[in-house]
Structures are given as C-alpha cells and as structure tokens.
mmCIF file of C-alpha atoms in Angstrom:
data_model
loop_
_atom_site.group_PDB
_atom_site.id
_atom_site.type_symbol
_atom_site.label_atom_id
_atom_site.label_comp_id
_atom_site.label_asym_id
_atom_site.label_seq_id
_atom_site.Cartn_x
_atom_site.Cartn_y
_atom_site.Cartn_z
ATOM 1 C CA MET A 1168 -11.395 14.791 -9.677
ATOM 2 C CA ARG A 1169 -13.317 16.176 -6.780
ATOM 3 C CA ASP A 1170 -12.552 16.501 -2.493
ATOM 4 C CA GLY A 1171 -14.285 15.764 0.314
ATOM 5 C CA PHE A 1172 -14.419 11.617 0.020
ATOM 6 C CA THR A 1173 -14.752 9.565 3.025
ATOM 7 C CA ALA A 1174 -16.021 6.158 4.068
ATOM 8 C CA ASP A 1175 -19.234 7.321 3.170
ATOM 9 C CA ASP A 1176 -18.831 7.823 0.187
ATOM 10 C CA VAL A 1177 -17.979 3.706 -1.305
ATOM 11 C CA SER A 1178 -20.840 3.202 -3.807
ATOM 12 C CA ALA A 1179 -21.527 -0.502 -4.036
ATOM 13 C CA GLN A 1180 -19.448 -3.126 -4.431
ATOM 14 C CA THR A 1181 -20.948 -6.220 -5.648
ATOM 15 C CA GLY A 1182 -19.043 -8.040 -7.551
ATOM 16 C CA ARG A 1183 -16.110 -7.103 -7.464
ATOM 17 C CA THR A 1184 -12.961 -8.493 -5.979
ATOM 18 C CA PHE A 1185 -10.584 -6.769 -3.530
ATOM 19 C CA LEU A 1186 -6.949 -8.046 -2.576
ATOM 20 C CA ILE A 1187 -5.210 -6.109 0.416
ATOM 21 C CA THR A 1188 -1.525 -6.826 1.521
ATOM 22 C CA GLY A 1189 -1.652 -6.337 4.945
ATOM 23 C CA ALA A 1190 -5.254 -6.794 5.659
ATOM 24 C CA ASN A 1191 -4.995 -8.432 9.006
ATOM 25 C CA ALA A 1192 -4.550 -4.533 10.730
ATOM 26 C CA GLY A 1193 -4.625 -0.609 10.888
ATOM 27 C CA ILE A 1194 -6.240 0.931 7.153
ATOM 28 C CA GLY A 1195 -6.061 -2.341 5.342
ATOM 29 C CA PHE A 1196 -8.218 -4.104 7.471
ATOM 30 C CA GLU A 1197 -10.447 -1.363 8.323
ATOM 31 C CA ALA A 1198 -10.682 -0.877 4.063
ATOM 32 C CA ALA A 1199 -11.536 -4.267 4.139
ATOM 33 C CA ARG A 1200 -14.132 -3.661 6.303
ATOM 34 C CA VAL A 1201 -15.969 -1.314 4.604
ATOM 35 C CA LEU A 1202 -15.442 -3.185 0.735
ATOM 36 C CA ALA A 1203 -16.999 -5.816 2.046
ATOM 37 C CA ALA A 1204 -19.649 -4.508 3.707
ATOM 38 C CA ARG A 1205 -20.283 -2.644 0.464
ATOM 39 C CA GLY A 1206 -20.886 -6.202 -1.319
ATOM 40 C CA GLY A 1207 -16.908 -6.558 -2.329
ATOM 41 C CA ARG A 1208 -15.376 -9.842 -1.928
ATOM 42 C CA VAL A 1209 -11.854 -8.863 -0.388
ATOM 43 C CA ILE A 1210 -8.705 -11.440 0.086
ATOM 44 C CA LEU A 1211 -6.942 -10.359 3.335
ATOM 45 C CA ALA A 1212 -3.577 -10.755 1.420
ATOM 46 C CA CYS A 1213 -1.326 -11.045 4.955
ATOM 47 C CA ARG A 1214 1.933 -13.068 6.476
ATOM 48 C CA ASP A 1215 0.210 -14.632 9.320
ATOM 49 C CA GLU A 1216 -2.691 -15.865 8.773
ATOM 50 C CA SER A 1217 -3.541 -16.559 13.017
ATOM 51 C CA ARG A 1218 -3.618 -12.623 13.050
ATOM 52 C CA ALA A 1219 -5.973 -12.821 9.314
ATOM 53 C CA THR A 1220 -8.215 -15.185 10.578
ATOM 54 C CA ALA A 1221 -8.317 -13.425 13.390
ATOM 55 C CA ALA A 1222 -9.208 -10.076 10.996
ATOM 56 C CA ILE A 1223 -12.168 -11.779 9.289
ATOM 57 C CA GLU A 1224 -14.250 -12.920 12.295
ATOM 58 C CA ARG A 1225 -14.065 -9.387 13.567
ATOM 59 C CA ILE A 1226 -15.215 -7.913 10.598
ATOM 60 C CA ARG A 1227 -17.882 -10.796 9.863
ATOM 61 C CA ALA A 1228 -18.769 -9.242 13.240
ATOM 62 C CA ASP A 1229 -20.571 -6.668 11.647
ATOM 63 C CA VAL A 1230 -20.738 -8.539 8.398
ATOM 64 C CA PRO A 1231 -22.174 -11.634 9.169
ATOM 65 C CA LYS A 1232 -22.823 -11.737 5.024
ATOM 66 C CA ALA A 1233 -19.046 -10.944 4.471
ATOM 67 C CA GLU A 1234 -17.240 -13.137 1.349
ATOM 68 C CA LEU A 1235 -13.365 -12.600 2.687
ATOM 69 C CA SER A 1236 -10.825 -15.156 2.293
ATOM 70 C CA PHE A 1237 -6.758 -15.122 3.275
ATOM 71 C CA ARG A 1238 -3.903 -15.026 1.213
ATOM 72 C CA ARG A 1239 -0.737 -15.962 2.735
ATOM 73 C CA LEU A 1240 2.136 -13.905 1.432
ATOM 74 C CA ASP A 1241 4.947 -12.708 2.903
ATOM 75 C CA LEU A 1242 6.392 -9.373 1.283
ATOM 76 C CA ALA A 1243 9.856 -9.936 2.717
ATOM 77 C CA ASP A 1244 10.219 -13.366 1.224
ATOM 78 C CA LEU A 1245 10.746 -12.938 -2.937
ATOM 79 C CA ASP A 1246 10.296 -16.787 -3.504
ATOM 80 C CA GLN A 1247 7.306 -16.840 -0.929
ATOM 81 C CA VAL A 1248 6.346 -13.585 -3.721
ATOM 82 C CA ARG A 1249 5.921 -15.618 -6.047
ATOM 83 C CA GLU A 1250 4.156 -19.007 -4.954
ATOM 84 C CA ALA A 1251 1.599 -16.523 -3.546
ATOM 85 C CA ALA A 1252 1.760 -15.073 -6.386
ATOM 86 C CA ALA A 1253 0.868 -18.433 -9.176
ATOM 87 C CA ALA A 1254 -1.888 -19.104 -6.598
ATOM 88 C CA VAL A 1255 -3.334 -15.102 -7.029
ATOM 89 C CA LEU A 1256 -3.189 -16.700 -11.016
ATOM 90 C CA ALA A 1257 -4.646 -19.832 -10.408
ATOM 91 C CA GLY A 1258 -7.753 -17.203 -9.150
ATOM 92 C CA PRO A 1259 -11.001 -15.248 -10.255
ATOM 93 C CA ARG A 1260 -9.859 -12.452 -11.238
ATOM 94 C CA ILE A 1261 -9.332 -8.934 -9.759
ATOM 95 C CA ASP A 1262 -10.507 -6.046 -10.357
ATOM 96 C CA VAL A 1263 -8.300 -3.635 -7.682
ATOM 97 C CA LEU A 1264 -4.572 -4.320 -5.956
ATOM 98 C CA ILE A 1265 -4.822 -2.596 -3.426
ATOM 99 C CA ASN A 1266 -0.738 -2.425 -1.790
ATOM 100 C CA ASN A 1267 -1.018 -1.093 2.164
ATOM 101 C CA ALA A 1268 2.011 -3.508 3.449
ATOM 102 C CA GLY A 1269 3.994 -1.861 4.539
ATOM 103 C CA VAL A 1270 7.287 -1.355 8.301
ATOM 104 C CA MET A 1271 7.772 1.315 9.757
ATOM 105 C CA ILE A 1272 11.467 2.809 11.443
ATOM 106 C CA PRO A 1273 12.225 -0.933 12.879
ATOM 107 C CA PRO A 1274 15.110 -1.572 14.214
ATOM 108 C CA ARG A 1275 17.484 -2.867 11.171
ATOM 109 C CA SER A 1276 16.610 -6.521 10.418
ATOM 110 C CA LEU A 1277 16.636 -7.495 6.622
ATOM 111 C CA THR A 1278 14.526 -9.323 4.150
ATOM 112 C CA ARG A 1279 15.404 -12.734 3.518
ATOM 113 C CA GLN A 1280 17.377 -12.029 0.367
ATOM 114 C CA GLY A 1281 19.539 -9.749 2.330
ATOM 115 C CA TYR A 1282 17.906 -6.261 1.697
ATOM 116 C CA GLU A 1283 17.270 -3.491 4.228
ATOM 117 C CA LEU A 1284 13.371 -4.057 5.900
ATOM 118 C CA GLN A 1285 11.655 -1.085 4.582
ATOM 119 C CA PHE A 1286 12.702 -0.826 0.473
ATOM 120 C CA GLY A 1287 12.257 -4.717 0.654
ATOM 121 C CA VAL A 1288 8.820 -4.720 1.814
ATOM 122 C CA ASN A 1289 7.538 -1.570 1.991
ATOM 123 C CA HIS A 1290 8.636 -1.123 -2.407
ATOM 124 C CA LEU A 1291 10.651 -4.191 -3.633
ATOM 125 C CA GLY A 1292 7.960 -7.394 -2.553
ATOM 126 C CA HIS A 1293 5.145 -5.142 -3.656
ATOM 127 C CA PHE A 1294 7.245 -3.995 -6.271
ATOM 128 C CA ALA A 1295 8.003 -8.258 -7.737
ATOM 129 C CA PHE A 1296 3.817 -9.550 -6.589
ATOM 130 C CA THR A 1297 2.236 -6.456 -8.514
ATOM 131 C CA GLY A 1298 4.498 -6.982 -10.986
ATOM 132 C CA LEU A 1299 3.767 -11.485 -11.100
ATOM 133 C CA VAL A 1300 0.096 -10.064 -10.832
ATOM 134 C CA HIS A 1301 -0.841 -6.585 -12.362
ATOM 135 C CA ARG A 1302 -2.204 -8.423 -16.269
ATOM 136 C CA HIS A 1303 -5.298 -10.155 -13.273
ATOM 137 C CA VAL A 1304 -6.083 -6.534 -11.923
ATOM 138 C CA ASP A 1305 -8.818 -5.523 -14.432
ATOM 139 C CA ASP A 1306 -9.850 -1.510 -12.997
ATOM 140 C CA ARG A 1307 -7.054 -0.852 -10.481
ATOM 141 C CA ILE A 1308 -3.584 -0.952 -8.362
ATOM 142 C CA VAL A 1309 -3.613 1.599 -5.423
ATOM 143 C CA VAL A 1310 0.357 2.647 -4.436
ATOM 144 C CA THR A 1311 0.319 3.476 -0.426
ATOM 145 C CA GLY A 1312 2.407 6.090 0.193
ATOM 146 C CA SER A 1313 2.638 8.420 2.592
ATOM 147 C CA LEU A 1314 4.002 12.018 3.521
ATOM 148 C CA ALA A 1315 7.583 10.519 4.809
ATOM 149 C CA HIS A 1316 8.467 10.510 0.430
ATOM 150 C CA ARG A 1317 8.821 14.642 0.347
ATOM 151 C CA GLY A 1318 11.954 13.930 2.640
ATOM 152 C CA GLY A 1319 13.051 10.801 0.559
ATOM 153 C CA GLU A 1320 16.196 10.193 -1.868
ATOM 154 C CA MET A 1321 16.743 7.255 -3.565
ATOM 155 C CA ASP A 1322 20.424 5.442 -2.859
ATOM 156 C CA TYR A 1323 21.330 1.496 -3.829
ATOM 157 C CA SER A 1324 24.168 1.728 -2.845
ATOM 158 C CA ASP A 1325 23.795 0.169 0.230
ATOM 159 C CA LEU A 1326 20.687 -1.803 0.587
ATOM 160 C CA GLY A 1327 21.353 -4.413 3.269
ATOM 161 C CA ALA A 1328 22.584 -0.699 5.515
ATOM 162 C CA GLU A 1329 25.776 -2.808 6.301
ATOM 163 C CA ARG A 1330 27.903 0.765 5.925
ATOM 164 C CA GLY A 1331 25.103 2.712 8.361
ATOM 165 C CA TYR A 1332 21.370 2.053 9.216
ATOM 166 C CA HIS A 1333 19.145 5.195 10.111
ATOM 167 C CA ASN A 1334 15.985 4.496 10.187
ATOM 168 C CA TRP A 1335 13.680 7.477 9.055
ATOM 169 C CA SER A 1336 15.810 8.051 6.195
ATOM 170 C CA ARG A 1337 14.969 4.759 4.854
ATOM 171 C CA TYR A 1338 11.986 4.223 5.949
ATOM 172 C CA GLN A 1339 11.710 7.859 3.685
ATOM 173 C CA MET A 1340 13.435 6.522 0.461
ATOM 174 C CA SER A 1341 10.899 3.250 -0.113
ATOM 175 C CA LYS A 1342 8.225 4.842 -0.108
ATOM 176 C CA LEU A 1343 9.404 7.894 -2.112
ATOM 177 C CA ALA A 1344 10.041 4.176 -4.159
ATOM 178 C CA ASN A 1345 6.400 3.528 -3.914
ATOM 179 C CA MET A 1346 5.799 6.556 -5.387
ATOM 180 C CA LEU A 1347 8.193 7.064 -8.412
ATOM 181 C CA HIS A 1348 6.964 2.780 -8.766
ATOM 182 C CA MET A 1349 2.774 3.858 -9.036
ATOM 183 C CA PHE A 1350 4.093 6.971 -11.362
ATOM 184 C CA GLU A 1351 5.732 4.567 -13.872
ATOM 185 C CA LEU A 1352 3.728 1.675 -13.846
ATOM 186 C CA ASP A 1353 0.461 3.653 -14.780
ATOM 187 C CA ARG A 1354 2.571 5.387 -17.492
ATOM 188 C CA ARG A 1355 3.641 1.636 -18.599
ATOM 189 C CA LEU A 1356 0.345 1.125 -18.343
ATOM 190 C CA GLY A 1357 -1.520 3.094 -20.609
ATOM 191 C CA ALA A 1358 1.609 2.955 -23.352
ATOM 192 C CA ALA A 1359 0.131 -0.955 -23.386
ATOM 193 C CA GLY A 1360 -3.290 0.363 -23.679
ATOM 194 C CA ARG A 1361 -4.084 -1.191 -20.323
ATOM 195 C CA ALA A 1362 -7.415 -0.209 -19.178
ATOM 196 C CA THR A 1363 -5.897 -0.422 -15.985
ATOM 197 C CA GLN A 1364 -4.868 1.579 -14.346
ATOM 198 C CA ALA A 1365 -2.364 3.009 -10.440
ATOM 199 C CA ILE A 1366 -3.392 5.540 -8.446
ATOM 200 C CA GLY A 1367 -1.461 6.433 -5.358
ATOM 201 C CA CYS A 1368 -2.611 7.721 -1.508
ATOM 202 C CA HIS A 1369 -1.637 8.272 2.126
ATOM 203 C CA PRO A 1370 -2.877 8.638 4.890
ATOM 204 C CA GLY A 1371 -1.584 10.901 6.872
ATOM 205 C CA VAL A 1372 -0.715 10.836 9.956
ATOM 206 C CA ALA A 1373 -2.477 8.338 11.238
ATOM 207 C CA LEU A 1374 -2.488 5.968 14.444
ATOM 208 C CA THR A 1375 -2.367 2.538 14.004
ATOM 209 C CA GLU A 1376 0.184 -0.612 14.630
ATOM 210 C CA LEU A 1377 2.448 0.461 11.761
ATOM 211 C CA GLN A 1378 3.776 3.618 14.712
ATOM 212 C CA ARG A 1379 4.774 0.541 16.863
ATOM 213 C CA HIS A 1380 8.870 1.165 17.027
ATOM 214 C CA LEU A 1381 8.578 4.743 17.802
ATOM 215 C CA PRO A 1382 11.257 5.290 20.394
ATOM 216 C CA MET A 1383 8.719 4.417 24.139
ATOM 217 C CA PRO A 1384 8.255 8.256 24.834
ATOM 218 C CA LEU A 1385 6.679 8.593 21.576
ATOM 219 C CA ARG A 1386 4.819 5.803 22.017
ATOM 220 C CA TYR A 1387 3.619 6.396 25.686
ATOM 221 C CA LEU A 1388 2.467 10.743 24.235
ATOM 222 C CA ALA A 1389 0.610 8.672 20.903
ATOM 223 C CA PRO A 1390 -2.956 8.255 23.137
ATOM 224 C CA LEU A 1391 -2.427 12.054 23.614
ATOM 225 C CA ALA A 1392 -2.134 13.042 20.466
ATOM 226 C CA ALA A 1393 -4.424 10.686 19.119
ATOM 227 C CA PRO A 1394 -7.273 14.029 18.208
ATOM 228 C CA PHE A 1395 -4.963 15.943 16.350
ATOM 229 C CA PHE A 1396 -4.842 13.065 13.952
ATOM 230 C CA ASN A 1397 -6.438 9.997 12.134
ATOM 231 C CA SER A 1398 -7.568 6.289 13.483
ATOM 232 C CA ALA A 1399 -7.183 4.132 11.701
ATOM 233 C CA ALA A 1400 -10.770 4.131 9.702
ATOM 234 C CA ARG A 1401 -9.972 7.577 8.771
ATOM 235 C CA GLY A 1402 -6.729 6.887 8.486
ATOM 236 C CA ALA A 1403 -8.805 4.439 5.115
ATOM 237 C CA TRP A 1404 -10.586 7.178 3.862
ATOM 238 C CA PRO A 1405 -7.916 7.347 0.778
ATOM 239 C CA THR A 1406 -7.183 4.207 -0.103
ATOM 240 C CA LEU A 1407 -10.395 3.553 -0.327
ATOM 241 C CA HIS A 1408 -10.708 7.072 -1.985
ATOM 242 C CA ALA A 1409 -8.318 5.668 -4.628
ATOM 243 C CA ALA A 1410 -9.837 1.856 -4.875
ATOM 244 C CA THR A 1411 -13.272 3.451 -5.719
ATOM 245 C CA GLY A 1412 -13.311 6.430 -6.413
ATOM 246 C CA ALA A 1413 -15.034 7.463 -9.553
ATOM 247 C CA HIS A 1414 -13.275 10.789 -10.130
ATOM 248 C CA VAL A 1415 -10.115 8.925 -9.422
ATOM 249 C CA GLN A 1416 -7.578 8.544 -12.796
ATOM 250 C CA GLY A 1417 -4.626 7.001 -12.859
ATOM 251 C CA GLY A 1418 -1.700 8.923 -11.736
ATOM 252 C CA ASP A 1419 -3.907 10.756 -9.334
ATOM 253 C CA TYR A 1420 -2.304 10.724 -5.599
ATOM 254 C CA VAL A 1421 -5.207 11.256 -3.094
ATOM 255 C CA GLY A 1422 -5.166 12.060 0.630
ATOM 256 C CA PRO A 1423 -6.845 13.867 3.903
ATOM 257 C CA GLN A 1424 -6.906 17.543 3.560
ATOM 258 C CA GLY A 1425 -7.001 19.550 6.485
ATOM 259 C CA LEU A 1426 -3.807 21.619 7.643
ATOM 260 C CA GLY A 1427 -0.906 20.094 6.067
ATOM 261 C CA GLU A 1428 -2.429 16.367 4.750
ATOM 262 C CA VAL A 1429 -2.196 15.618 7.925
ATOM 263 C CA THR A 1430 -5.781 14.232 8.570
ATOM 264 C CA GLY A 1431 -9.536 14.725 6.851
ATOM 265 C CA ARG A 1432 -11.646 14.150 3.732
ATOM 266 C CA SER A 1433 -9.874 13.255 1.281
ATOM 267 C CA GLY A 1434 -9.094 14.832 -1.881
ATOM 268 C CA PRO A 1435 -5.987 15.454 -4.181
ATOM 269 C CA ALA A 1436 -2.869 15.216 -2.449
ATOM 270 C CA ARG A 1437 0.891 17.445 -3.228
ATOM 271 C CA THR A 1438 3.687 14.469 -4.139
ATOM 272 C CA ALA A 1439 7.501 16.093 -3.883
ATOM 273 C CA GLY A 1440 8.379 16.762 -7.543
ATOM 274 C CA VAL A 1441 11.628 14.260 -7.149
ATOM 275 C CA ALA A 1442 8.541 11.998 -7.547
ATOM 276 C CA ARG A 1443 7.305 12.370 -10.892
ATOM 277 C CA ASP A 1444 10.840 12.070 -11.480
ATOM 278 C CA PRO A 1445 10.785 10.556 -14.944
ATOM 279 C CA ALA A 1446 14.199 9.483 -15.313
ATOM 280 C CA LEU A 1447 14.382 8.389 -11.974
ATOM 281 C CA ALA A 1448 10.921 6.324 -12.036
ATOM 282 C CA ARG A 1449 13.135 4.029 -15.351
ATOM 283 C CA GLU A 1450 16.091 4.058 -12.877
ATOM 284 C CA LEU A 1451 14.169 2.536 -10.077
ATOM 285 C CA TRP A 1452 11.641 0.282 -12.439
ATOM 286 C CA GLU A 1453 14.946 -1.212 -14.137
ATOM 287 C CA ARG A 1454 16.835 -2.065 -10.686
ATOM 288 C CA SER A 1455 13.668 -3.081 -9.034
ATOM 289 C CA ILE A 1456 14.642 -6.083 -12.102
ATOM 290 C CA ASP A 1457 17.258 -5.970 -10.939
ATOM 291 C CA LEU A 1458 16.630 -6.747 -7.391
ATOM 292 C CA SER A 1459 13.939 -9.038 -7.059
ATOM 293 C CA GLY A 1460 14.065 -11.215 -10.732
ATOM 294 C CA VAL A 1461 10.436 -10.064 -11.602
ATOM 295 C CA ASP A 1462 9.976 -8.789 -14.898
ATOM 296 C CA PRO A 1463 6.236 -6.464 -15.040
ATOM 297 C CA GLY A 1464 7.165 -7.172 -19.347
ATOM 298 C CA ILE A 1465 5.486 -3.571 -19.718
#
C-alpha cells in the first residue's frame, strides 16, 4: 500500500455510487464534495434533512453537475435504521459505503433503545445498518476509527451508563468497537467469498463539528491550535484513501503520516494490539447481534 495520499490522488469516480453517513458536515461533507467533483454519485445519509439539503446546495455551488441525493438515517434509533436500510436496498447498488457519522464526548445521552449514545451511534447503529445493507455493497465498506481507540476497553456491564458516565472513556470504547468491527467484518466477508472488503481509516486530529462538546475553554482555544491540526478537508484524506485508493486492500487501516498520526498525507496507520484481537472481535460481533437485533448473516 503506497502512502502519501491526498484529495488530489482521487481518480475519476464516474459511474460509482457512494453512501456516506453523516455527510452533512465535517469530514463526511468534505469527502462527499471531492467524490462528487470526481464524478461519483453520492448519497448523503443523515438524520437532519434540512442540514443535508444545505450541504447538497453547498456542494452544487462548486460542482453544478454533482449527482447528490439524501437518505434519512438516524443511527440513534435502530427502528429507523431498519427503515433507512430498506430504502437503500430498494435503490441502486452501492459501490462504497462510508461509515463516517459519529458523536464525541456529549453529556450523558441515550439512544432510543436505551444505549449510551456514543456506543449506540458510533458502533451499534453502524453495525446494524451495515449488517442490513452489506449485500448491496459491491466494493468497499469504510469504517471510521480514531486515535482514541488505542486507549479503549470493551465493557458491556453498563451500556446505558447508569452507574456512572465518563464521556471520554465511553468515546474510546466506541472507537475500539469500530476497529474490532472493521477487522471482523473484513474477515467474515473474505470467508464468505465476497469481493467486498472492509477498510478502516482515521482523520488524525481534525477540527470539525465533532468537537462541539469540548469544555468551553478548549473550544475557545481551538482556533489558536488550528495551524497544528487538520482542517476537515485534510481530515477527509484518509477517508478518501480508504474509499478510492488503488493500493488499499481489505483489513488495511489508514491515517495521517505526520508526527503522532495527527496531521499529514494518508498512509498506513498504527492500531492498538487489542483492536486486532480475534476473540474480542467475535465477542463484540455476537453481542452486537443480540443488542441490535440484526444478524448480518456472514
């Protein structure tokens, strides 16, 4: 796998269809903009239609002929996830599914089914959606990780965060779950003889709307730190690399190549050893089936 990937390395995507969760803002928006500019058809799968419509208008201001559409997807409600998946299955086939949407360190909140929001949205909602639509995806399933996964631990004892809530450790756990899901998904797709592959990516440290729940002093300091971190556009480079890179293969994990993988061009990224633990991945897979009620069947 060659390193040094940027948006300029995205080849023509004419005739290819991409579905991006959370594409109305931040990294998802920037990825959608680049893919549309390269001729790809992009489905923005988002919770809020008005924000998705505004994003589509912004992209079309730069790319007048962009092929863009909206699909409602609320990852915090597993019933709605099923509705969204059914609508996707009734439409054209997808070349690349990009699981990008996420929440980061919010105040304690729950999904409609009662799971802590970060685990529920970042992992469980995406697990269910992917499990329902994966047979409709022909090429790649991109799972968005984070540097934070390296400090994560899987703990299923209090998924509603009723006995205590530490927002950062819950975020770390959700991102470790993303990594375990990606590796296990790719393994199972391969074992089933599928051509579709799962690939992971992380944006480094990118200043996006995802940081809106940072403590107020840090939010005020963020503009001063901006020169040292990725913009949303640069943070999207690993996403675009995973989705379109010619040298990327199933089970690869890409991210920024700068010091500490914080910024820079996209290339091979480092994972925590626990993220590649097959027993832990199988346990998460089976628990996720029970928690979501969705069995991917692979």
